[in-house]
Amino acid sequence: MFTITGYSVELVKDPFGILSGKRYEFILDIEVEEDDELYSEQGLYVRVIYSVDGDQASIVKHEIFERTTEQLLDFELEDDELEVVKAFCKEHVGEAE
């Protein structure tokens, strides 16, 4: 498991009106325990594309990056971790500019 230590959120513009609803990009700084396979001394963040369409909201995509190298890691979040991320996004989506 991980702890979210910081974040940013922005509305993703859709200039052509192709997508239904709105998309938001979250950058979540995470802290992972040293014994977790995801752990990196470089630090980690998760880039999340979060969709809100009426009363439906979901994670469209997520990627995990090493902080200092910006290297994309070949890991997926587990289901319980995705639920934490989804709840966090739902709580903070109103802060997007």
PDB file of C-alpha atoms in Angstrom, residues 34-75:
ATOM      1  CA  GLU A  34      10.705  -0.065   1.504  1.00  0.00           C
ATOM      2  CA  ASP A  35       9.550  -3.697   1.547  1.00  0.00           C
ATOM      3  CA  ASP A  36       6.974  -3.078  -1.235  1.00  0.00           C
ATOM      4  CA  GLU A  37       7.946  -4.257  -4.739  1.00  0.00           C
ATOM      5  CA  LEU A  38       6.936  -0.821  -6.037  1.00  0.00           C
ATOM      6  CA  TYR A  39       9.427   0.992  -3.789  1.00  0.00           C
ATOM      7  CA  SER A  40      12.024   3.255  -5.412  1.00  0.00           C
ATOM      8  CA  GLU A  41      14.626   5.416  -3.689  1.00  0.00           C
ATOM      9  CA  GLN A  42      14.013   7.972  -6.449  1.00  0.00           C
ATOM     10  CA  GLY A  43      10.437   8.562  -5.267  1.00  0.00           C
ATOM     11  CA  LEU A  44       7.254   7.829  -7.199  1.00  0.00           C
ATOM     12  CA  TYR A  45       4.200   9.526  -8.593  1.00  0.00           C
ATOM     13  CA  VAL A  46       1.053   8.284 -10.297  1.00  0.00           C
ATOM     14  CA  ARG A  47      -0.441  10.060 -13.305  1.00  0.00           C
ATOM     15  CA  VAL A  48      -4.198   9.467 -13.385  1.00  0.00           C
ATOM     16  CA  ILE A  49      -6.726  10.381 -16.061  1.00  0.00           C
ATOM     17  CA  TYR A  50     -10.075  10.641 -14.308  1.00  0.00           C
ATOM     18  CA  SER A  51     -13.371  10.926 -16.185  1.00  0.00           C
ATOM     19  CA  VAL A  52     -16.582  12.535 -14.943  1.00  0.00           C
ATOM     20  CA  ASP A  53     -19.675  12.184 -17.111  1.00  0.00           C
ATOM     21  CA  GLY A  54     -22.846  13.187 -15.308  1.00  0.00           C
ATOM     22  CA  ASP A  55     -23.055  11.061 -12.172  1.00  0.00           C
ATOM     23  CA  GLN A  56     -20.555   8.507 -13.533  1.00  0.00           C
ATOM     24  CA  ALA A  57     -16.885   8.820 -12.596  1.00  0.00           C
ATOM     25  CA  SER A  58     -14.001   6.466 -13.282  1.00  0.00           C
ATOM     26  CA  ILE A  59     -10.277   6.127 -13.751  1.00  0.00           C
ATOM     27  CA  VAL A  60      -9.587   5.972 -17.488  1.00  0.00           C
ATOM     28  CA  LYS A  61      -5.847   5.389 -17.206  1.00  0.00           C
ATOM     29  CA  HIS A  62      -3.079   5.392 -14.640  1.00  0.00           C
ATOM     30  CA  GLU A  63       0.693   5.248 -14.943  1.00  0.00           C
ATOM     31  CA  ILE A  64       3.403   5.037 -12.300  1.00  0.00           C
ATOM     32  CA  PHE A  65       6.611   7.037 -12.755  1.00  0.00           C
ATOM     33  CA  GLU A  66       9.896   7.306 -10.920  1.00  0.00           C
ATOM     34  CA  ARG A  67      10.140  10.885  -9.684  1.00  0.00           C
ATOM     35  CA  THR A  68      13.740  11.878 -10.461  1.00  0.00           C
ATOM     36  CA  THR A  69      14.183   9.928 -13.707  1.00  0.00           C
ATOM     37  CA  GLU A  70      10.624  10.385 -15.061  1.00  0.00           C
ATOM     38  CA  GLN A  71      10.871   6.709 -16.083  1.00  0.00           C
ATOM     39  CA  LEU A  72       7.547   4.930 -16.649  1.00  0.00           C
ATOM     40  CA  LEU A  73       7.402   1.806 -14.494  1.00  0.00           C
ATOM     41  CA  ASP A  74       5.800  -1.397 -15.703  1.00  0.00           C
ATOM     42  CA  PHE A  75       3.522  -1.824 -12.677  1.00  0.00           C
TER      43      PHE A  75
END
